[in-house]
Short mmCIF file of C-alpha atoms and ligand atoms in Angstrom, two decimals:
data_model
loop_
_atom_site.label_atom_id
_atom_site.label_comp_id
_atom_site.label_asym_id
_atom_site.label_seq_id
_atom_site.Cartn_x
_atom_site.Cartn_y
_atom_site.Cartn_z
CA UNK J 49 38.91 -32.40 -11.95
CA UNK J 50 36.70 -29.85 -12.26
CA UNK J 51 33.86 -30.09 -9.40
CA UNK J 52 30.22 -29.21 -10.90
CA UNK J 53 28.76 -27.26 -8.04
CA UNK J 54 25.17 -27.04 -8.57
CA UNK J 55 21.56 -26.57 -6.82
CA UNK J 56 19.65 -29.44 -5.94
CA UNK J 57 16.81 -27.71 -8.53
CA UNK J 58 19.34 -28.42 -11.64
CA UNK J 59 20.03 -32.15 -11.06
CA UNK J 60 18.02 -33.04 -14.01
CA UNK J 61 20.68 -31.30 -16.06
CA UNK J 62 23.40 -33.35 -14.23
CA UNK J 63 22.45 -37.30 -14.12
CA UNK J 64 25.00 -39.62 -13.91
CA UNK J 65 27.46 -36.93 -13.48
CA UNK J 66 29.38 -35.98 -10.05
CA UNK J 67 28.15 -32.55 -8.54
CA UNK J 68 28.77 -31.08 -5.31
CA UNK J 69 25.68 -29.37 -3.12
CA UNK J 70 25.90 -26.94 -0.12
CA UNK J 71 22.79 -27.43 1.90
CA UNK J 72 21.39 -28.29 5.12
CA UNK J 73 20.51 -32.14 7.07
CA UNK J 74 16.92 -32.44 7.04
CA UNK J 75 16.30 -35.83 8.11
CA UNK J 76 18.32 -39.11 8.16
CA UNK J 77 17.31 -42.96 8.62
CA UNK J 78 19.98 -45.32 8.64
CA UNK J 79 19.36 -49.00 7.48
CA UNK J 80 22.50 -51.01 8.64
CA UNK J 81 25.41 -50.24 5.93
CA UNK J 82 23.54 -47.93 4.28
CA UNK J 83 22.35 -44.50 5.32
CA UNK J 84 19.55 -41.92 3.44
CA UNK J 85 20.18 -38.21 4.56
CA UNK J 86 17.44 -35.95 3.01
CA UNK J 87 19.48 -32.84 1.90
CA UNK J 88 17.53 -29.89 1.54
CA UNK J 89 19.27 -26.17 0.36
CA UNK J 90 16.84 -23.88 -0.51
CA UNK J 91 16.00 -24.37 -4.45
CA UNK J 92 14.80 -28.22 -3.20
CA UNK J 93 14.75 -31.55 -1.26
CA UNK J 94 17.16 -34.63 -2.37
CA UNK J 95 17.68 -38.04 -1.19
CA UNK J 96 21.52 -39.12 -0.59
CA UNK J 97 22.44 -42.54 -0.33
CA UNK J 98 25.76 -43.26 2.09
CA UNK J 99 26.91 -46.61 1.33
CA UNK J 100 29.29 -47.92 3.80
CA UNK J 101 31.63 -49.95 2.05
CA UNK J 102 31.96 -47.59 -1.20
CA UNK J 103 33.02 -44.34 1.16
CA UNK J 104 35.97 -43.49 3.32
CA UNK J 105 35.61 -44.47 6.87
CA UNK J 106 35.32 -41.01 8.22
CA UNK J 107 32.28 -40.16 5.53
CA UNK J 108 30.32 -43.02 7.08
CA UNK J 109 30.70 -42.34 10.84
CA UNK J 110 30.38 -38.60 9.94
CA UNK J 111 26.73 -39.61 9.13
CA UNK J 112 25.90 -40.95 12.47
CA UNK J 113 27.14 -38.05 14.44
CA UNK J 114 25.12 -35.36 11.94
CA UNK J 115 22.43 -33.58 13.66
CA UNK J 116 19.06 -32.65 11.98
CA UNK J 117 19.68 -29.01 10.36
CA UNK J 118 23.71 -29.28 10.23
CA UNK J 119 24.82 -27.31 7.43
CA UNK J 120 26.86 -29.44 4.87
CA UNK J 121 28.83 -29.83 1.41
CA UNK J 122 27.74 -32.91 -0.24
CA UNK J 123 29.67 -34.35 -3.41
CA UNK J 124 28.35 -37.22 -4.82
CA UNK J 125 26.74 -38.76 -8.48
CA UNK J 126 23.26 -37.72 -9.37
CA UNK J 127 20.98 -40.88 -10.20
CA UNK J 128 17.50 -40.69 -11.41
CA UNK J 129 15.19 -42.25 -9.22
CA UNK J 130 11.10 -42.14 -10.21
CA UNK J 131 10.30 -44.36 -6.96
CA UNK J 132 11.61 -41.41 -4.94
CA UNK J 133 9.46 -38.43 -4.39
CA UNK J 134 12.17 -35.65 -5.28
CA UNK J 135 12.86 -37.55 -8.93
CA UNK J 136 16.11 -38.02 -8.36
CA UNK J 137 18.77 -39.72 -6.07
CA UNK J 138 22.70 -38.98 -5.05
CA UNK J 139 25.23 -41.31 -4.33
CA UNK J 140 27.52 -39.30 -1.94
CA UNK J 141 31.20 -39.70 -2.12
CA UNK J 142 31.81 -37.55 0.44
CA UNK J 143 30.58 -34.81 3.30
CA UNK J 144 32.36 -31.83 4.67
CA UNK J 145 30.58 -30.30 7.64
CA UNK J 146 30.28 -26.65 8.01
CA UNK J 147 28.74 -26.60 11.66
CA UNK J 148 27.19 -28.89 13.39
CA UNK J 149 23.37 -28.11 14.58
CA UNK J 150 22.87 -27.73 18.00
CA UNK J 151 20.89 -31.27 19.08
CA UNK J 152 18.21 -29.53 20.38
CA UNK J 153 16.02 -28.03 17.29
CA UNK J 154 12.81 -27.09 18.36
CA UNK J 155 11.08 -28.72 14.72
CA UNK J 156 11.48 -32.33 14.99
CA UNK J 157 9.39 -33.96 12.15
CA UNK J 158 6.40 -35.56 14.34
CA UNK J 159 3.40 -33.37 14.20
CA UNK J 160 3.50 -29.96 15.91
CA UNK J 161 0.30 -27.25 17.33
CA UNK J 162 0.63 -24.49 15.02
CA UNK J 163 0.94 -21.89 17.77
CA UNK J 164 4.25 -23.93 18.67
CA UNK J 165 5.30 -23.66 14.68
CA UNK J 166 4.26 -19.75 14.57
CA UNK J 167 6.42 -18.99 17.61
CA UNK J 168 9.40 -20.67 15.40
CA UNK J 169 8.50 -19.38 11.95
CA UNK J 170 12.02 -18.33 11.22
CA UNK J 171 12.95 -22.22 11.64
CA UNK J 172 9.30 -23.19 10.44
CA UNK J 173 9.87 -22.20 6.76
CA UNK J 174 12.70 -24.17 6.28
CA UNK J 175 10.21 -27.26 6.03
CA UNK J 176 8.86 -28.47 2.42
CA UNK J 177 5.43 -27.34 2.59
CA UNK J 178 6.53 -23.65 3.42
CA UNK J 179 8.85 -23.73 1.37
CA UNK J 180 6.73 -24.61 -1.19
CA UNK J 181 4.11 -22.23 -0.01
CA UNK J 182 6.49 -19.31 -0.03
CA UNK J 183 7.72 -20.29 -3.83
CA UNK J 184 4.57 -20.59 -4.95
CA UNK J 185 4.44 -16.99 -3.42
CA UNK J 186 6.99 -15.34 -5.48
CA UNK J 187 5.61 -16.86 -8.22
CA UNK J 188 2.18 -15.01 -7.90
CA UNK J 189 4.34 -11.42 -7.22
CA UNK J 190 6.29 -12.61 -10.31
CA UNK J 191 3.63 -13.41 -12.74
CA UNK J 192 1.82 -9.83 -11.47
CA UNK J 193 4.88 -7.94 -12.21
CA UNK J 194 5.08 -10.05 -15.95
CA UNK J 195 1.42 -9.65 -16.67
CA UNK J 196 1.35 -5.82 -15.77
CA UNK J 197 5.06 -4.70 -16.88
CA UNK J 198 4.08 -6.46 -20.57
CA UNK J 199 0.69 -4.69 -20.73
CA UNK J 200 2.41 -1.11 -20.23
CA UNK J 201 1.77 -0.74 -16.78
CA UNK J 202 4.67 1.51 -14.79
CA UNK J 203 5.28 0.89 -11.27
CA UNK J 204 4.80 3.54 -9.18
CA UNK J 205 5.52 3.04 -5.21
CA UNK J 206 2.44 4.54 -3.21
CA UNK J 207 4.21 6.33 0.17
CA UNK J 208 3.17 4.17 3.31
CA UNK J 209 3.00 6.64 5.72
CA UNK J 210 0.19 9.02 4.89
CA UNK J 211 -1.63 11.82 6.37
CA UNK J 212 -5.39 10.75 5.79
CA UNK J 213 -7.75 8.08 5.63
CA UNK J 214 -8.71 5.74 2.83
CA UNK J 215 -10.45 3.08 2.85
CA UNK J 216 -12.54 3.96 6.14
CA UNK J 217 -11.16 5.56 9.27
CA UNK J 218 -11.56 2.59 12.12
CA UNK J 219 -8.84 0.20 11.35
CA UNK J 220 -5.71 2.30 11.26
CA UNK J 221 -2.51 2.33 12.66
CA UNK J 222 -1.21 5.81 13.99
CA UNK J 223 1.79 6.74 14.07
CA UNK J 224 3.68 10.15 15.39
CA UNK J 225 4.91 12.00 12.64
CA UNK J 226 7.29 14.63 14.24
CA UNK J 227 4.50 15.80 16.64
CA UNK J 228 1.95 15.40 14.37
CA UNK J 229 -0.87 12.23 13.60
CA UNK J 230 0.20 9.81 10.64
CA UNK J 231 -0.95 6.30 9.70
CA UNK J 232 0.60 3.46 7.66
CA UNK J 233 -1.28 2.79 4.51
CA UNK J 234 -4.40 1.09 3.89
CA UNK J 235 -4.36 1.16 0.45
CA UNK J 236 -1.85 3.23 -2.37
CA UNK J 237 -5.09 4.01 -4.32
CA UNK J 238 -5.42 7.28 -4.01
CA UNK J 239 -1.75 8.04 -4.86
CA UNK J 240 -1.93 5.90 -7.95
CA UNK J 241 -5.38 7.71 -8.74
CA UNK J 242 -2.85 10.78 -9.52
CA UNK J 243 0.21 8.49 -10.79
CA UNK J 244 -2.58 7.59 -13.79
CA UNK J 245 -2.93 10.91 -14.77
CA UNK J 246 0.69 11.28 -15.41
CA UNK J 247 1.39 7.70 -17.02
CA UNK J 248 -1.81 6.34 -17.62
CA UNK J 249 -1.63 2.87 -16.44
CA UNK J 250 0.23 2.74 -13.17
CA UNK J 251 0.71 0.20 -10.14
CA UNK J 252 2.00 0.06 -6.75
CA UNK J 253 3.22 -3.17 -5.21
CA UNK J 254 3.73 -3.19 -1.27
CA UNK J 255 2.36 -3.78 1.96
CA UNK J 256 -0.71 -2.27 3.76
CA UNK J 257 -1.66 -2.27 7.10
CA UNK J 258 -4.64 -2.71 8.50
CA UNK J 259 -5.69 -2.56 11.92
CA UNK J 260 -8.57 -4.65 12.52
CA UNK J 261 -9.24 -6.82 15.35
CA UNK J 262 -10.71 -9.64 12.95
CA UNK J 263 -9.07 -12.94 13.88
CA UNK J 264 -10.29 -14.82 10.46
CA UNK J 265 -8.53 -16.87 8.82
CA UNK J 266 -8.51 -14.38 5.36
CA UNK J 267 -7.38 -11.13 7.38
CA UNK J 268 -3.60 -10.52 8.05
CA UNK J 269 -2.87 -6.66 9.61
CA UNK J 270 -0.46 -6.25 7.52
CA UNK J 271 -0.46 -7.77 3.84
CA UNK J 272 0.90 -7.48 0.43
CA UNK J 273 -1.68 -5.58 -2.26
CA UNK J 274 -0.91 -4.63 -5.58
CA UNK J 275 -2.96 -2.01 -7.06
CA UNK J 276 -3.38 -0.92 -10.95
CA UNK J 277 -4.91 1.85 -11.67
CA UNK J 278 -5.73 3.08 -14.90
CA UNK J 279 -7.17 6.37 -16.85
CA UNK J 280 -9.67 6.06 -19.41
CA UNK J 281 -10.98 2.43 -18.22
CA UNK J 282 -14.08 1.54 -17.16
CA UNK J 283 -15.82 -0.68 -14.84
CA UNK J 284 -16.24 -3.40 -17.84
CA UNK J 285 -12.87 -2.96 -19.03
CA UNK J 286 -11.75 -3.19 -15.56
CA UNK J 287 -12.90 -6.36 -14.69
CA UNK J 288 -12.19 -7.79 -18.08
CA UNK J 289 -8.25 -6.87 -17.12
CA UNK J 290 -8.62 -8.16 -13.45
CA UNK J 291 -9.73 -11.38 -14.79
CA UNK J 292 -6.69 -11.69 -17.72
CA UNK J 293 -4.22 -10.92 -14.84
CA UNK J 294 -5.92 -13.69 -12.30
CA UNK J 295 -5.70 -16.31 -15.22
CA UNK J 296 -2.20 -15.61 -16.05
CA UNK J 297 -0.84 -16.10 -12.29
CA UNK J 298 -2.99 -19.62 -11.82
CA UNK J 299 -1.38 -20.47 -15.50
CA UNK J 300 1.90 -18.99 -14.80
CA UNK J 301 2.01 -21.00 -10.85
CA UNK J 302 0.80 -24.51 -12.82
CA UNK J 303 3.58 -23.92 -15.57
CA UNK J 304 6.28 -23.04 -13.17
CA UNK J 305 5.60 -24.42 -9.83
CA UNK J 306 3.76 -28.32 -10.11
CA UNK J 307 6.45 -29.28 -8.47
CA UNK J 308 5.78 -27.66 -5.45
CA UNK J 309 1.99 -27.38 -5.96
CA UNK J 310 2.17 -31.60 -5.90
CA UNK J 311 4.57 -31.30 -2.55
CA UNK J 312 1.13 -29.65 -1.54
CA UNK J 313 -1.27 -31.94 -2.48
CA UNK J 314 -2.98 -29.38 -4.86
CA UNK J 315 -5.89 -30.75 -6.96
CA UNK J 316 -4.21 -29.50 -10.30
CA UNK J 317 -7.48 -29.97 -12.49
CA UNK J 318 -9.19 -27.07 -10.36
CA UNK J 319 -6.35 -24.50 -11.04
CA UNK J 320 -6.47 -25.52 -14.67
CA UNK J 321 -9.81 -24.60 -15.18
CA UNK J 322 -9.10 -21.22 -14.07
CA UNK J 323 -9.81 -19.73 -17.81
CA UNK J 324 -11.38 -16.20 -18.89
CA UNK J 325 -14.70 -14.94 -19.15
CA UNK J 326 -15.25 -15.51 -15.33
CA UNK J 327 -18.76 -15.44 -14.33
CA UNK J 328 -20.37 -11.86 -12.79
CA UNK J 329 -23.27 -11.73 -10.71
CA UNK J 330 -24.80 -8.62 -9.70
CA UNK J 331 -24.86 -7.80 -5.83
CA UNK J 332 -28.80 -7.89 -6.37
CA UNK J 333 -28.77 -11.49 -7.63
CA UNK J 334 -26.50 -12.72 -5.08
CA UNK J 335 -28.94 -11.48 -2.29
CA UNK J 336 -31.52 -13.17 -4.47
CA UNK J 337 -29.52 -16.47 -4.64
CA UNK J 338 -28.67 -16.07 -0.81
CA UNK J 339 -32.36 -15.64 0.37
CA UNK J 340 -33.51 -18.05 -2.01
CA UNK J 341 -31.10 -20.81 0.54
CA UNK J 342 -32.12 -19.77 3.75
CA UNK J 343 -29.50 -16.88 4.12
CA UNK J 344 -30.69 -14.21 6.07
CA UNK J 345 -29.55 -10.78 4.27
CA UNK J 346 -31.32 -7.84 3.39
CA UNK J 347 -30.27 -5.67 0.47
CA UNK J 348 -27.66 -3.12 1.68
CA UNK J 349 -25.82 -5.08 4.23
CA UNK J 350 -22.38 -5.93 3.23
CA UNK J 351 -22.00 -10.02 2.28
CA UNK J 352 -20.32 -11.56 5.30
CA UNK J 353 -17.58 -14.43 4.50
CA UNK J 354 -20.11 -17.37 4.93
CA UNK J 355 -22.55 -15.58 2.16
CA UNK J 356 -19.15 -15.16 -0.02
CA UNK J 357 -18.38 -18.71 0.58
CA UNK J 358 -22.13 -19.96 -0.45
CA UNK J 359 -21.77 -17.78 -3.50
CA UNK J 360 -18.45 -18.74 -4.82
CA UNK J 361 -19.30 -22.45 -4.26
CA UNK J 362 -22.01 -22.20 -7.25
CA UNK J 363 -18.99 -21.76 -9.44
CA UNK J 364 -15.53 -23.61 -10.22
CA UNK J 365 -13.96 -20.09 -11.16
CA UNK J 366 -13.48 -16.75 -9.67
CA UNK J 367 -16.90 -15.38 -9.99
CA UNK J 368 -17.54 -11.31 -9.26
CA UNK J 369 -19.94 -9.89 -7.26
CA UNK J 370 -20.56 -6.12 -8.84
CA UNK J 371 -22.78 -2.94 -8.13
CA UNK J 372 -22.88 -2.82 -4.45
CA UNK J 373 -25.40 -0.69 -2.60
CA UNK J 374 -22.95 2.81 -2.41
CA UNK J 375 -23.47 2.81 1.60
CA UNK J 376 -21.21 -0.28 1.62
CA UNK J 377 -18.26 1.06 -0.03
CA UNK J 378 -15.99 3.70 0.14
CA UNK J 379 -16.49 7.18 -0.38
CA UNK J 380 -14.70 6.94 -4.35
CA UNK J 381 -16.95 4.84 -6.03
CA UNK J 382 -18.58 5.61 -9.11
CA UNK J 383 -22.58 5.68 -8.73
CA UNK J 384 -24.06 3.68 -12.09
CA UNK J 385 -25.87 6.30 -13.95
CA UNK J 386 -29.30 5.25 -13.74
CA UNK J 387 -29.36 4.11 -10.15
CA UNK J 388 -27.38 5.92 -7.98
CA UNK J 389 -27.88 4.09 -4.89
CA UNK J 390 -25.24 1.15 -6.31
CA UNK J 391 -21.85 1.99 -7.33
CA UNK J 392 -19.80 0.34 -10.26
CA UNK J 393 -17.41 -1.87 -8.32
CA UNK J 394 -16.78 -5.53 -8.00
CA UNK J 395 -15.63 -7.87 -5.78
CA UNK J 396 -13.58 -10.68 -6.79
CA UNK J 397 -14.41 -14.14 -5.08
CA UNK J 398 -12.02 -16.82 -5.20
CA UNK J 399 -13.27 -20.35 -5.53
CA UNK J 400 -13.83 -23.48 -3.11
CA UNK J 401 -14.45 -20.92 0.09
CA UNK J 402 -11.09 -18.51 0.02
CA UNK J 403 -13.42 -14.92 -0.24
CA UNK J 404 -12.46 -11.87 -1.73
CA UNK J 405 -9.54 -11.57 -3.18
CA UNK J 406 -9.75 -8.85 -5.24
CA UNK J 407 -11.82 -5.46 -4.61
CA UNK J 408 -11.95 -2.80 -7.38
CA UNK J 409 -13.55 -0.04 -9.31
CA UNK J 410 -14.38 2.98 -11.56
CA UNK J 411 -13.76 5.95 -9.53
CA UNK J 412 -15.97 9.37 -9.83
CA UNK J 413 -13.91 11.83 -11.80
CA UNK J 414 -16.72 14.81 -11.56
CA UNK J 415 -15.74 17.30 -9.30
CA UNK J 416 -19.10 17.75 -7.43
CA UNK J 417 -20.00 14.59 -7.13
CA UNK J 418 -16.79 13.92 -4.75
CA UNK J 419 -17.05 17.09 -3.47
CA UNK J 420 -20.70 16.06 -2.45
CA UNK J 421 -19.73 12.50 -1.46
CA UNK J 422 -16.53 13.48 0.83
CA UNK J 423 -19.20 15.57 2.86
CA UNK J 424 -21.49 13.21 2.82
CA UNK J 425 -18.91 10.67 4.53
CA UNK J 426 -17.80 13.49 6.92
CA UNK J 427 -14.22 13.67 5.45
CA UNK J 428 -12.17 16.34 5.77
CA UNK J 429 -12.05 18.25 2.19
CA UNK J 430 -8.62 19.71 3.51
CA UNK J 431 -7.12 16.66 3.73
CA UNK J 432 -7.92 15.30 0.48
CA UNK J 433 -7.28 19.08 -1.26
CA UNK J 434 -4.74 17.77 -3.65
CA UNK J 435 -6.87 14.33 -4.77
CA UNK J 436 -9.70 17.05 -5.28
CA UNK J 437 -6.93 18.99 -7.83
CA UNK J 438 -7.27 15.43 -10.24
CA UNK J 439 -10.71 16.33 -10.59
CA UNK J 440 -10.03 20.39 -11.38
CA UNK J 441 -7.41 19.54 -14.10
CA UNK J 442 -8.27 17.30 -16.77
CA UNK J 443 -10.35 14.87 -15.35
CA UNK J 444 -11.18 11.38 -17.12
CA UNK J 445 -13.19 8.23 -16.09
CA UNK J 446 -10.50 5.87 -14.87
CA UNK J 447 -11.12 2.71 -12.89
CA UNK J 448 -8.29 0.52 -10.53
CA UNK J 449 -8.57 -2.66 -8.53
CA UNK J 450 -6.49 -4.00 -5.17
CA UNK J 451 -5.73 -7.48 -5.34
CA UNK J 452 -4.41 -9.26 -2.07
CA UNK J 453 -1.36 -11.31 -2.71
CA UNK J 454 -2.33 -14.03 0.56
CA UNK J 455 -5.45 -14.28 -0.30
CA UNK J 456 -4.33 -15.36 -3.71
CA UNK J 457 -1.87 -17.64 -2.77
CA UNK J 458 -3.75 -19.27 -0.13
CA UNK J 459 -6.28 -19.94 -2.61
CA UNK J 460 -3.75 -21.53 -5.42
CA UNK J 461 -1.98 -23.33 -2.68
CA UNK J 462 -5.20 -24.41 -0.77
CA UNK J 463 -3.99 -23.26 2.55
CA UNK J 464 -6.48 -23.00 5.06
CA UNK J 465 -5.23 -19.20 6.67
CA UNK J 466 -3.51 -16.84 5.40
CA UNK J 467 -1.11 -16.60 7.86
CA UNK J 468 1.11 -19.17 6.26
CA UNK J 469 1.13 -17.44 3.06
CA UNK J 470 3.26 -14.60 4.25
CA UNK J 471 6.64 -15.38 5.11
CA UNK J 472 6.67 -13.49 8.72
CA UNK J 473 2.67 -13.18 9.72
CA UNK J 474 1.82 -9.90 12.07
CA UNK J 475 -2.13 -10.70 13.28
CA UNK J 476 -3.61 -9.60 16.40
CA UNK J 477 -2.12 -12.02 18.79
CA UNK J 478 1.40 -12.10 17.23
CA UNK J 479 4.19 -9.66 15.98
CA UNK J 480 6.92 -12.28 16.61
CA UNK J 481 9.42 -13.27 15.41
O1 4AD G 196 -11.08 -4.45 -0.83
P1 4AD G 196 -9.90 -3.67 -0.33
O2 4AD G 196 -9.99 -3.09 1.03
O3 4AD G 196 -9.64 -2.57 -1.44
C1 4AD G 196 -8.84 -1.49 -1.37
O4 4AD G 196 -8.04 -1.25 -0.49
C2 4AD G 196 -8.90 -0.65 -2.62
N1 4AD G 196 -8.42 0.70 -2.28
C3 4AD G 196 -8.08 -1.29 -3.69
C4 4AD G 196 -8.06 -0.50 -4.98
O5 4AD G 196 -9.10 -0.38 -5.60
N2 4AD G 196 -6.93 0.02 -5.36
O6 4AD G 196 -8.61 -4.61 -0.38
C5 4AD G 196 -8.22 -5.21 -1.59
C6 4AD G 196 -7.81 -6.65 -1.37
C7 4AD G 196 -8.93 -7.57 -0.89
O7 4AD G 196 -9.72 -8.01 -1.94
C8 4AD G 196 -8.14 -8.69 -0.24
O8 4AD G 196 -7.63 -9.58 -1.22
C9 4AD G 196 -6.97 -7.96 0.35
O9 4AD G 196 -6.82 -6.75 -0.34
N3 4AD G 196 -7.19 -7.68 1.78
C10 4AD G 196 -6.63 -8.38 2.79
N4 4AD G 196 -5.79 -9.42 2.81
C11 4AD G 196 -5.37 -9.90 4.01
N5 4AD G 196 -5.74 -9.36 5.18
C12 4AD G 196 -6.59 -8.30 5.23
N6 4AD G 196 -6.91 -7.76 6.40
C13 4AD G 196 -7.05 -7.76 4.00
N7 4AD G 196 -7.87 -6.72 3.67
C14 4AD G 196 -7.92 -6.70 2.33
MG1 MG G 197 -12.90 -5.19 -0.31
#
């Protein structure tokens, strides 16, 4: 007979037919002659049902000696089951063990201190909500790569060690570059600032590094950003792109992944309201709207997270937050033409409390006004000789964004800190395991 092996994540395809499934023990109970193992193996979770009498003796005593995490083969006949919270049921025939757990793993299922869980986060993510967490994850890198690769985009990989400073000089990590001073990436912008001058909309896709002692629970030191950048764009038409691509992941995560959004406990009808035109308040009004509740915030101090959360609580969508005060932001930024004192940037707020979670803008493309604003920041015009050359040779307005992929996803999958949004977390008290 010919043996249907399949992944617990196609069993709708197979009910009432026999299928085999390679997998780990989760968790058993036993209820006298009959015995529930909860079978997980990567694409899911499943029920199976041992019933003494209707398996060989060996099957049935097999169960009892199983220990949590034993890797197995499981062949048995799918049922569907709507009382059950995985949909569907197997009747197991039979069990071949491939090895037998070790009876002392660390995760049993009573409630752990996450400290406890972070130490074993290679064992940690093989539990449902991780698991869901970290499939909803690909599914946000996925629907990026869709949205931009459709919408002629190229990909262009930003290096990640670099000689020079980005986004501000205090929170980088240095490195020794063959005797000389290096530092992993903050941010592929500048790199993709050239890459759209050669393909016109570009994007890099990797991680950045951040050294920061901040111990919040938005800030990872190192973290996943992808970052279009495109020529001939403006502020406007930037944000009106940054807000397409944000509705297409929620859209694309509710299409493809309720399944594991559910497992969550996600509150579905917020997601689904995530729709385009998002609303856009200008840095001015949100110090107005601040003040106006008791915040205490003057105009040119940077918003601090519990002025971001106060501000993105007025709305039930992403809302921006655009034309900073220049001294807030870095050196790049576009001054708006009639008041140079703000720059043409926004910041992307996530709803219900999450922060920024995207931070973008038009960049200057006249020569002397970098020239003039790289002094005025004290940068080193050496350095930065060959992002200077963009501006000599055919210089357009042009306009990118950086959106953080654990911000996002702890936002979707309503995950209080980031740290469990990235499948091995590196924050100032932990680089293990
Ligand atoms: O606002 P940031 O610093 O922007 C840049 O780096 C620009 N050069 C991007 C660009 O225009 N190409 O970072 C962008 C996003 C933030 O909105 C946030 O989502 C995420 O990156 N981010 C972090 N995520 C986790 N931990 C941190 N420490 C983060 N810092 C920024
Ligand atoms: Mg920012």
């Amino acid at each position: 007979m010919k043996m249907n092996i399949i992944r617990i994540s196609e069993m709708k395809d197979f009910v009432g037919e026999e299928v085999t499934i390679k997998g780990w023990l989760y968790n058993k109970r036993s209820s006298g002659k009959i015995k529930f193992l909860i079978i997980r193996d990567g694409s899911g979770f499943v029920q199976g049902v041992v019933v003494k009498n209707e398996v060989a003796e060996d099957v049935f005593e097999l169960c009892d000696k199983l220990t949590q995490e034993s890797s197995i083969t499981v062949t048995g006949v799918v049922r569907k089951d709507d009382r059950s919270p995985y949909g569907y049921e197997l009747t197991i025939s039979s069990i071949k063990l491939i090895q037998m757990a070790f009876n002392d793993y660390p995760i049993s299922l009573k409630e752990h201190g996450v400290d406890f869980l972070l130490d074993n986060r290679h064992l940690w993510i093989r539990t449902p909500k991780q698991h869901a967490i970290l499939s909803i994850r690909h599914e946000v890198i996925k629907a990026i790569q869709e949205f931009l690769n459709n919408n002629g985009f190229v990909r262009i990989d930003s290096p990640i060690i670099t000689p020079s400073t980005c986004e501000g000089t205090s929170d980088l990590f240095q490195i020794d570059y063959f005797g000389e001073n290096a530092y992993l990436s903050q941010t592929g912008q500048l790199y993709q600032e050239a890459a759209a001058m050669a393909l016109g909309k570009v994007y890099s896709f990797g991680p950045t590094f951040r050294a920061e002692k901040s111990k919040t629970r938005r800030h990872l030191n190192e973290f996943w950003m992808v970052e279009p950048e495109m020529s001939f764009v403006d502020h406007y038409e930037n944000m009106e792109i940054q807000e397409k691509l944000v509705e297409y992941i929620v859209q694309s995560v509710l299409e493809n992944r309720s399944k594991e959004l559910k497992e969550l406990g996600r509150d579905l009808s917020k997601l689904e309201k995530i729709k385009t035109p998002f609303p856009r308040l200008t840095y001015d009004e949100a110090i107005e709207i601040l003040k106006k509740n008791g915040y205490e915030i003057e105009w040119g101090n940077d918003l601090g997270s519990p002025d971001e959360t106060f501000l993105s609580n007025q709305f039930d969508k992403p809302v921006f937050i655009t034309e900073y005060p220049a001294k807030c932001k870095a050196f790049y930024m576009q001054p708006k033409e009639d008041r140079p004192e703000v720059v043409m940037c926004a910041d992307l707020l996530a709803p219900e409390g999450y922060g920024e979670i995207i931070g973008g803008s038009q960049r200057i493309h006249d020569y002397d006004l970098l020239i003039k604003r790289l002094k005025e920041e004290n940068l080193p015009l050496e350095m930065y000789d060959w992002y200077i050359d963009l501006r000599k040779y055919g210089s357009v307005p042009h306009s990118g964004f950086g959106l953080g992929i654990e911000r996002t996803v702890a936002w979707i999958t309503n995950t209080e800190h980031v740290r469990e949004c990235i499948p091995f977390p590196r924050t100032l008290s932990r680089i293990r395991p």
